[in-house]
Structure formats: C-alpha cells, structure tokens
Amino acid sequence: MHDPSAILPFIRPDLVDYRHVPVEVELASPRLRGMTACDLRDFCLGPGETGPLPNIHVGMTIDGPAAVAHVFDTIAAYEN
C-alpha cells in the first residue's frame, strides 16, 4: 500500500510515529547519487563538538491494521 501510505499521514497523523533526525541526499558518489541518508544513531558529542542537526521528521512506525482499515473504509465509502 505504497500510494495510500504517502497521503495517510496527512489525513490520519495519529497513526504514524515520527523521529526528528538529520537527513541528507548523497550527491558526490556516482553509485549512491540520489540516495537518502537518515542518521538514526544516538551518540553523545564531546564539549564543543557539533554534529548534524535534525532537519526532517521521519515516519518510523505506523499502526498497520488501523491504516489498512482506514484505506478499506475510505474505498468502501465510494458509491458506484
């Protein structure tokens, strides 16, 4: 259900759990160009050190049964 999953968080944000993480798109590597890299590591930086700042809310989990039920209910609500 890839297509419904793209719009479902806007309709039912309560079904998705997010994490605010640093995300970058690889542009230098010929083999990985366009790959999205999400840094999910939890680590402590030393004094004066800076790491990548979180810039995107990434959907980490979704309530699958509730999402499927919502999509099916929406489709069933359409009249022929």
mmCIF file of N, CA, C and O in Angstrom:
data_model
loop_
_atom_site.group_PDB
_atom_site.id
_atom_site.type_symbol
_atom_site.label_atom_id
_atom_site.label_comp_id
_atom_site.label_asym_id
_atom_site.label_seq_id
_atom_site.Cartn_x
_atom_site.Cartn_y
_atom_site.Cartn_z
ATOM 1 N N MET A 1 0.828 -1.184 0.000
ATOM 2 C CA MET A 1 0.000 0.000 0.000
ATOM 3 C C MET A 1 0.875 1.252 0.000
ATOM 4 O O MET A 1 0.732 2.113 0.842
ATOM 5 N N HIS A 2 1.785 1.348 -0.980
ATOM 6 C CA HIS A 2 2.709 2.473 -1.010
ATOM 7 C C HIS A 2 2.000 3.797 -1.283
ATOM 8 O O HIS A 2 2.287 4.790 -0.617
ATOM 9 N N ASP A 3 1.114 3.847 -2.253
ATOM 10 C CA ASP A 3 0.456 5.113 -2.584
ATOM 11 C C ASP A 3 -0.402 5.638 -1.436
ATOM 12 O O ASP A 3 -0.287 6.811 -1.076
ATOM 13 N N PRO A 4 -1.267 4.819 -0.832
ATOM 14 C CA PRO A 4 -2.036 5.332 0.310
ATOM 15 C C PRO A 4 -1.138 5.744 1.477
ATOM 16 O O PRO A 4 -1.460 6.683 2.205
ATOM 17 N N SER A 5 -0.019 5.061 1.644
ATOM 18 C CA SER A 5 0.877 5.391 2.758
ATOM 19 C C SER A 5 1.503 6.766 2.600
ATOM 20 O O SER A 5 1.906 7.383 3.587
ATOM 21 N N ALA A 6 1.589 7.269 1.379
ATOM 22 C CA ALA A 6 2.165 8.595 1.153
ATOM 23 C C ALA A 6 1.230 9.701 1.618
ATOM 24 O O ALA A 6 1.686 10.758 2.069
ATOM 25 N N ILE A 7 -0.063 9.493 1.536
ATOM 26 C CA ILE A 7 -1.031 10.529 1.894
ATOM 27 C C ILE A 7 -1.648 10.311 3.274
ATOM 28 O O ILE A 7 -2.081 11.254 3.933
ATOM 29 N N LEU A 8 -1.641 9.076 3.737
ATOM 30 C CA LEU A 8 -2.285 8.743 5.011
ATOM 31 C C LEU A 8 -1.787 9.573 6.196
ATOM 32 O O LEU A 8 -2.603 10.013 7.012
ATOM 33 N N PRO A 9 -0.479 9.856 6.319
ATOM 34 C CA PRO A 9 -0.038 10.673 7.460
ATOM 35 C C PRO A 9 -0.640 12.074 7.498
ATOM 36 O O PRO A 9 -0.737 12.672 8.558
ATOM 37 N N PHE A 10 -1.059 12.600 6.355
ATOM 38 C CA PHE A 10 -1.689 13.918 6.335
ATOM 39 C C PHE A 10 -3.148 13.845 6.762
ATOM 40 O O PHE A 10 -3.697 14.803 7.285
ATOM 41 N N ILE A 11 -3.779 12.703 6.505
ATOM 42 C CA ILE A 11 -5.184 12.516 6.845
ATOM 43 C C ILE A 11 -5.332 11.982 8.272
ATOM 44 O O ILE A 11 -6.223 12.402 9.003
ATOM 45 N N ARG A 12 -4.456 11.056 8.641
ATOM 46 C CA ARG A 12 -4.509 10.424 9.963
ATOM 47 C C ARG A 12 -3.131 10.470 10.626
ATOM 48 O O ARG A 12 -2.458 9.452 10.767
ATOM 49 N N PRO A 13 -2.647 11.650 11.032
ATOM 50 C CA PRO A 13 -1.313 11.745 11.631
ATOM 51 C C PRO A 13 -1.174 10.943 12.922
ATOM 52 O O PRO A 13 -0.067 10.608 13.328
ATOM 53 N N ASP A 14 -2.303 10.611 13.531
ATOM 54 C CA ASP A 14 -2.269 9.836 14.772
ATOM 55 C C ASP A 14 -1.795 8.396 14.560
ATOM 56 O O ASP A 14 -1.440 7.713 15.515
ATOM 57 N N LEU A 15 -1.751 7.928 13.323
ATOM 58 C CA LEU A 15 -1.361 6.548 13.044
ATOM 59 C C LEU A 15 0.147 6.375 12.850
ATOM 60 O O LEU A 15 0.626 5.252 12.758
ATOM 61 N N VAL A 16 0.885 7.476 12.781
ATOM 62 C CA VAL A 16 2.314 7.408 12.469
ATOM 63 C C VAL A 16 3.129 7.988 13.622
ATOM 64 O O VAL A 16 2.780 9.023 14.180
ATOM 65 N N ASP A 17 4.223 7.295 13.966
ATOM 66 C CA ASP A 17 5.179 7.806 14.954
ATOM 67 C C ASP A 17 6.397 8.323 14.197
ATOM 68 O O ASP A 17 6.924 7.646 13.315
ATOM 69 N N TYR A 18 6.838 9.530 14.552
ATOM 70 C CA TYR A 18 7.927 10.196 13.860
ATOM 71 C C TYR A 18 9.147 10.348 14.760
ATOM 72 O O TYR A 18 9.033 10.329 15.981
ATOM 73 N N ARG A 19 10.288 10.550 14.115
ATOM 74 C CA ARG A 19 11.516 10.882 14.821
ATOM 75 C C ARG A 19 12.193 12.005 14.043
ATOM 76 O O ARG A 19 12.298 11.942 12.820
ATOM 77 N N HIS A 20 12.630 13.043 14.753
ATOM 78 C CA HIS A 20 13.292 14.192 14.131
ATOM 79 C C HIS A 20 14.776 13.859 14.016
ATOM 80 O O HIS A 20 15.470 13.743 15.026
ATOM 81 N N VAL A 21 15.264 13.677 12.778
ATOM 82 C CA VAL A 21 16.643 13.226 12.549
ATOM 83 C C VAL A 21 17.308 14.026 11.431
ATOM 84 O O VAL A 21 16.624 14.628 10.604
ATOM 85 N N PRO A 22 18.643 13.986 11.381
ATOM 86 C CA PRO A 22 19.339 14.592 10.253
ATOM 87 C C PRO A 22 19.179 13.725 8.996
ATOM 88 O O PRO A 22 19.377 12.519 9.047
ATOM 89 N N VAL A 23 18.800 14.348 7.891
ATOM 90 C CA VAL A 23 18.649 13.638 6.621
ATOM 91 C C VAL A 23 19.394 14.424 5.547
ATOM 92 O O VAL A 23 19.283 15.647 5.482
ATOM 93 N N GLU A 24 20.158 13.712 4.743
ATOM 94 C CA GLU A 24 20.882 14.320 3.630
ATOM 95 C C GLU A 24 20.683 13.465 2.385
ATOM 96 O O GLU A 24 20.416 12.269 2.485
ATOM 97 N N VAL A 25 20.819 14.091 1.217
ATOM 98 C CA VAL A 25 20.772 13.375 -0.050
ATOM 99 C C VAL A 25 22.194 13.324 -0.597
ATOM 100 O O VAL A 25 22.850 14.361 -0.721
ATOM 101 N N GLU A 26 22.674 12.120 -0.888
ATOM 102 C CA GLU A 26 24.035 11.930 -1.400
ATOM 103 C C GLU A 26 24.138 12.475 -2.822
ATOM 104 O O GLU A 26 23.331 12.140 -3.693
ATOM 105 N N LEU A 27 25.110 13.331 -3.046
ATOM 106 C CA LEU A 27 25.300 13.927 -4.373
ATOM 107 C C LEU A 27 26.678 13.651 -4.962
ATOM 108 O O LEU A 27 26.873 13.792 -6.163
ATOM 109 N N ALA A 28 27.649 13.249 -4.138
ATOM 110 C CA ALA A 28 29.024 13.103 -4.607
ATOM 111 C C ALA A 28 29.321 11.739 -5.208
ATOM 112 O O ALA A 28 30.043 11.635 -6.190
ATOM 113 N N SER A 29 28.789 10.695 -4.653
ATOM 114 C CA SER A 29 29.126 9.337 -5.080
ATOM 115 C C SER A 29 28.355 8.950 -6.338
ATOM 116 O O SER A 29 27.125 9.038 -6.367
ATOM 117 N N PRO A 30 29.045 8.475 -7.384
ATOM 118 C CA PRO A 30 28.335 8.061 -8.596
ATOM 119 C C PRO A 30 27.393 6.863 -8.355
ATOM 120 O O PRO A 30 26.330 6.782 -8.945
ATOM 121 N N ARG A 31 27.784 5.964 -7.466
ATOM 122 C CA ARG A 31 26.967 4.776 -7.204
ATOM 123 C C ARG A 31 25.782 5.071 -6.292
ATOM 124 O O ARG A 31 24.751 4.414 -6.370
ATOM 125 N N LEU A 32 25.921 6.055 -5.415
ATOM 126 C CA LEU A 32 24.888 6.326 -4.414
ATOM 127 C C LEU A 32 24.148 7.633 -4.665
ATOM 128 O O LEU A 32 23.317 8.032 -3.859
ATOM 129 N N ARG A 33 24.425 8.286 -5.777
ATOM 130 C CA ARG A 33 23.824 9.595 -6.068
ATOM 131 C C ARG A 33 22.302 9.519 -5.957
ATOM 132 O O ARG A 33 21.660 8.653 -6.525
ATOM 133 N N GLY A 34 21.731 10.435 -5.188
ATOM 134 C CA GLY A 34 20.289 10.494 -5.001
ATOM 135 C C GLY A 34 19.789 9.685 -3.814
ATOM 136 O O GLY A 34 18.620 9.766 -3.460
ATOM 137 N N MET A 35 20.676 8.911 -3.174
ATOM 138 C CA MET A 35 20.265 8.106 -2.026
ATOM 139 C C MET A 35 20.009 9.015 -0.828
ATOM 140 O O MET A 35 20.764 9.948 -0.565
ATOM 141 N N THR A 36 18.937 8.755 -0.123
ATOM 142 C CA THR A 36 18.612 9.500 1.079
ATOM 143 C C THR A 36 19.251 8.809 2.270
ATOM 144 O O THR A 36 19.056 7.611 2.475
ATOM 145 N N ALA A 37 20.017 9.570 3.042
ATOM 146 C CA ALA A 37 20.696 9.021 4.216
ATOM 147 C C ALA A 37 20.109 9.643 5.477
ATOM 148 O O ALA A 37 20.188 10.860 5.676
ATOM 149 N N CYS A 38 19.497 8.809 6.311
ATOM 150 C CA CYS A 38 18.942 9.239 7.595
ATOM 151 C C CYS A 38 19.893 8.788 8.691
ATOM 152 O O CYS A 38 20.168 7.593 8.811
ATOM 153 N N ASP A 39 20.384 9.714 9.491
ATOM 154 C CA ASP A 39 21.303 9.371 10.577
ATOM 155 C C ASP A 39 20.482 9.082 11.825
ATOM 156 O O ASP A 39 20.021 9.982 12.509
ATOM 157 N N LEU A 40 20.289 7.792 12.111
ATOM 158 C CA LEU A 40 19.470 7.376 13.248
ATOM 159 C C LEU A 40 20.305 7.061 14.485
ATOM 160 O O LEU A 40 19.782 6.582 15.486
ATOM 161 N N ARG A 41 21.603 7.320 14.410
ATOM 162 C CA ARG A 41 22.476 6.997 15.542
ATOM 163 C C ARG A 41 22.217 7.924 16.715
ATOM 164 O O ARG A 41 22.000 9.125 16.543
ATOM 165 N N ASP A 42 22.217 7.348 17.909
ATOM 166 C CA ASP A 42 22.148 8.124 19.148
ATOM 167 C C ASP A 42 23.541 8.102 19.771
ATOM 168 O O ASP A 42 24.034 7.049 20.159
ATOM 169 N N PHE A 43 24.189 9.240 19.797
ATOM 170 C CA PHE A 43 25.508 9.297 20.406
ATOM 171 C C PHE A 43 25.703 10.668 21.024
ATOM 172 O O PHE A 43 25.025 11.630 20.681
ATOM 173 N N CYS A 44 26.622 10.718 21.949
ATOM 174 C CA CYS A 44 26.916 11.978 22.638
ATOM 175 C C CYS A 44 28.169 12.595 22.032
ATOM 176 O O CYS A 44 29.162 11.907 21.798
ATOM 177 N N LEU A 45 28.096 13.868 21.788
ATOM 178 C CA LEU A 45 29.250 14.594 21.285
ATOM 179 C C LEU A 45 30.000 15.186 22.467
ATOM 180 O O LEU A 45 29.423 15.487 23.509
ATOM 181 N N GLY A 46 31.282 15.368 22.290
ATOM 182 C CA GLY A 46 32.090 15.964 23.334
ATOM 183 C C GLY A 46 31.879 17.465 23.408
ATOM 184 O O GLY A 46 31.241 18.062 22.541
ATOM 185 N N PRO A 47 32.424 18.090 24.447
ATOM 186 C CA PRO A 47 32.286 19.544 24.588
ATOM 187 C C PRO A 47 32.841 20.274 23.361
ATOM 188 O O PRO A 47 33.917 19.969 22.875
ATOM 189 N N GLY A 48 32.077 21.181 22.841
ATOM 190 C CA GLY A 48 32.499 21.974 21.700
ATOM 191 C C GLY A 48 32.301 21.302 20.350
ATOM 192 O O GLY A 48 32.527 21.921 19.321
ATOM 193 N N GLU A 49 31.923 20.032 20.337
ATOM 194 C CA GLU A 49 31.700 19.321 19.073
ATOM 195 C C GLU A 49 30.270 19.531 18.608
ATOM 196 O O GLU A 49 29.356 19.657 19.419
ATOM 197 N N THR A 50 30.111 19.592 17.324
ATOM 198 C CA THR A 50 28.773 19.704 16.758
ATOM 199 C C THR A 50 28.555 18.567 15.773
ATOM 200 O O THR A 50 29.467 18.154 15.066
ATOM 201 N N GLY A 51 27.373 18.070 15.743
ATOM 202 C CA GLY A 51 27.010 17.014 14.808
ATOM 203 C C GLY A 51 25.943 17.530 13.863
ATOM 204 O O GLY A 51 25.537 18.695 13.925
ATOM 205 N N PRO A 52 25.484 16.677 12.984
ATOM 206 C CA PRO A 52 24.423 17.103 12.070
ATOM 207 C C PRO A 52 23.141 17.411 12.846
ATOM 208 O O PRO A 52 22.776 16.696 13.778
ATOM 209 N N LEU A 53 22.506 18.486 12.468
ATOM 210 C CA LEU A 53 21.268 18.890 13.137
ATOM 211 C C LEU A 53 20.073 18.181 12.509
ATOM 212 O O LEU A 53 20.016 18.018 11.287
ATOM 213 N N PRO A 54 19.120 17.758 13.335
ATOM 214 C CA PRO A 54 17.903 17.165 12.777
ATOM 215 C C PRO A 54 17.191 18.172 11.878
ATOM 216 O O PRO A 54 17.059 19.344 12.227
ATOM 217 N N ASN A 55 16.772 17.726 10.697
ATOM 218 C CA ASN A 55 16.109 18.628 9.770
ATOM 219 C C ASN A 55 14.837 18.043 9.160
ATOM 220 O O ASN A 55 14.140 18.733 8.414
ATOM 221 N N ILE A 56 14.524 16.792 9.479
ATOM 222 C CA ILE A 56 13.347 16.148 8.891
ATOM 223 C C ILE A 56 12.665 15.275 9.942
ATOM 224 O O ILE A 56 13.322 14.607 10.733
ATOM 225 N N HIS A 57 11.341 15.274 9.926
ATOM 226 C CA HIS A 57 10.581 14.309 10.726
ATOM 227 C C HIS A 57 10.371 13.072 9.850
ATOM 228 O O HIS A 57 9.703 13.147 8.819
ATOM 229 N N VAL A 58 10.948 11.959 10.269
ATOM 230 C CA VAL A 58 10.885 10.712 9.510
ATOM 231 C C VAL A 58 9.874 9.788 10.174
ATOM 232 O O VAL A 58 9.937 9.555 11.384
ATOM 233 N N GLY A 59 8.939 9.276 9.374
ATOM 234 C CA GLY A 59 7.985 8.299 9.892
ATOM 235 C C GLY A 59 8.711 7.005 10.198
ATOM 236 O O GLY A 59 9.328 6.411 9.322
ATOM 237 N N MET A 60 8.639 6.565 11.445
ATOM 238 C CA MET A 60 9.367 5.364 11.859
ATOM 239 C C MET A 60 8.452 4.142 11.950
ATOM 240 O O MET A 60 8.855 3.054 11.584
ATOM 241 N N THR A 61 7.262 4.331 12.457
ATOM 242 C CA THR A 61 6.318 3.217 12.583
ATOM 243 C C THR A 61 4.924 3.710 12.221
ATOM 244 O O THR A 61 4.625 4.901 12.305
ATOM 245 N N ILE A 62 4.090 2.762 11.833
ATOM 246 C CA ILE A 62 2.697 3.074 11.516
ATOM 247 C C ILE A 62 1.824 1.980 12.114
ATOM 248 O O ILE A 62 2.245 0.820 12.197
ATOM 249 N N ASP A 63 0.666 2.338 12.560
ATOM 250 C CA ASP A 63 -0.293 1.355 13.056
ATOM 251 C C ASP A 63 -0.897 0.676 11.833
ATOM 252 O O ASP A 63 -1.872 1.146 11.249
ATOM 253 N N GLY A 64 -0.284 -0.416 11.405
ATOM 254 C CA GLY A 64 -0.659 -1.105 10.172
ATOM 255 C C GLY A 64 -2.117 -1.499 10.079
ATOM 256 O O GLY A 64 -2.790 -1.157 9.102
ATOM 257 N N PRO A 65 -2.655 -2.219 11.086
ATOM 258 C CA PRO A 65 -4.056 -2.622 10.995
ATOM 259 C C PRO A 65 -5.020 -1.432 10.890
ATOM 260 O O PRO A 65 -5.966 -1.463 10.113
ATOM 261 N N ALA A 66 -4.747 -0.370 11.650
ATOM 262 C CA ALA A 66 -5.622 0.810 11.586
ATOM 263 C C ALA A 66 -5.481 1.517 10.240
ATOM 264 O O ALA A 66 -6.471 2.022 9.700
ATOM 265 N N ALA A 67 -4.270 1.544 9.677
ATOM 266 C CA ALA A 67 -4.058 2.177 8.374
ATOM 267 C C ALA A 67 -4.793 1.414 7.280
ATOM 268 O O ALA A 67 -5.475 2.019 6.433
ATOM 269 N N VAL A 68 -4.671 0.093 7.274
ATOM 270 C CA VAL A 68 -5.371 -0.727 6.277
ATOM 271 C C VAL A 68 -6.875 -0.561 6.425
ATOM 272 O O VAL A 68 -7.594 -0.385 5.430
ATOM 273 N N ALA A 69 -7.357 -0.568 7.653
ATOM 274 C CA ALA A 69 -8.793 -0.396 7.887
ATOM 275 C C ALA A 69 -9.273 0.954 7.370
ATOM 276 O O ALA A 69 -10.345 1.048 6.748
ATOM 277 N N HIS A 70 -8.489 2.000 7.595
ATOM 278 C CA HIS A 70 -8.885 3.332 7.121
ATOM 279 C C HIS A 70 -8.958 3.374 5.599
ATOM 280 O O HIS A 70 -9.918 3.914 5.030
ATOM 281 N N VAL A 71 -7.966 2.803 4.934
ATOM 282 C CA VAL A 71 -7.964 2.793 3.467
ATOM 283 C C VAL A 71 -9.152 1.995 2.938
ATOM 284 O O VAL A 71 -9.877 2.445 2.048
ATOM 285 N N PHE A 72 -9.392 0.822 3.485
ATOM 286 C CA PHE A 72 -10.524 -0.004 3.023
ATOM 287 C C PHE A 72 -11.858 0.685 3.289
ATOM 288 O O PHE A 72 -12.746 0.663 2.438
ATOM 289 N N ASP A 73 -11.993 1.308 4.447
ATOM 290 C CA ASP A 73 -13.234 2.021 4.776
ATOM 291 C C ASP A 73 -13.458 3.189 3.819
ATOM 292 O O ASP A 73 -14.582 3.467 3.400
ATOM 293 N N THR A 74 -12.384 3.878 3.459
ATOM 294 C CA THR A 74 -12.498 5.005 2.539
ATOM 295 C C THR A 74 -12.929 4.523 1.154
ATOM 296 O O THR A 74 -13.824 5.117 0.529
ATOM 297 N N ILE A 75 -12.325 3.449 0.680
ATOM 298 C CA ILE A 75 -12.694 2.886 -0.631
ATOM 299 C C ILE A 75 -14.140 2.408 -0.602
ATOM 300 O O ILE A 75 -14.906 2.655 -1.540
ATOM 301 N N ALA A 76 -14.538 1.742 0.476
ATOM 302 C CA ALA A 76 -15.900 1.215 0.580
ATOM 303 C C ALA A 76 -16.942 2.334 0.644
ATOM 304 O O ALA A 76 -18.101 2.114 0.275
ATOM 305 N N ALA A 77 -16.532 3.511 1.078
ATOM 306 C CA ALA A 77 -17.473 4.626 1.192
ATOM 307 C C ALA A 77 -17.832 5.240 -0.156
ATOM 308 O O ALA A 77 -18.839 5.946 -0.271
ATOM 309 N N TYR A 78 -17.042 4.970 -1.194
ATOM 310 C CA TYR A 78 -17.334 5.499 -2.523
ATOM 311 C C TYR A 78 -18.503 4.726 -3.137
ATOM 312 O O TYR A 78 -18.577 3.513 -3.052
ATOM 313 N N GLU A 79 -19.398 5.459 -3.761
ATOM 314 C CA GLU A 79 -20.529 4.822 -4.438
ATOM 315 C C GLU A 79 -20.193 4.604 -5.900
ATOM 316 O O GLU A 79 -19.454 5.369 -6.491
ATOM 317 N N ASN A 80 -20.784 3.589 -6.487
ATOM 318 C CA ASN A 80 -20.543 3.316 -7.923
ATOM 319 C C ASN A 80 -21.225 4.333 -8.771
ATOM 320 O O ASN A 80 -22.216 4.827 -8.643
#
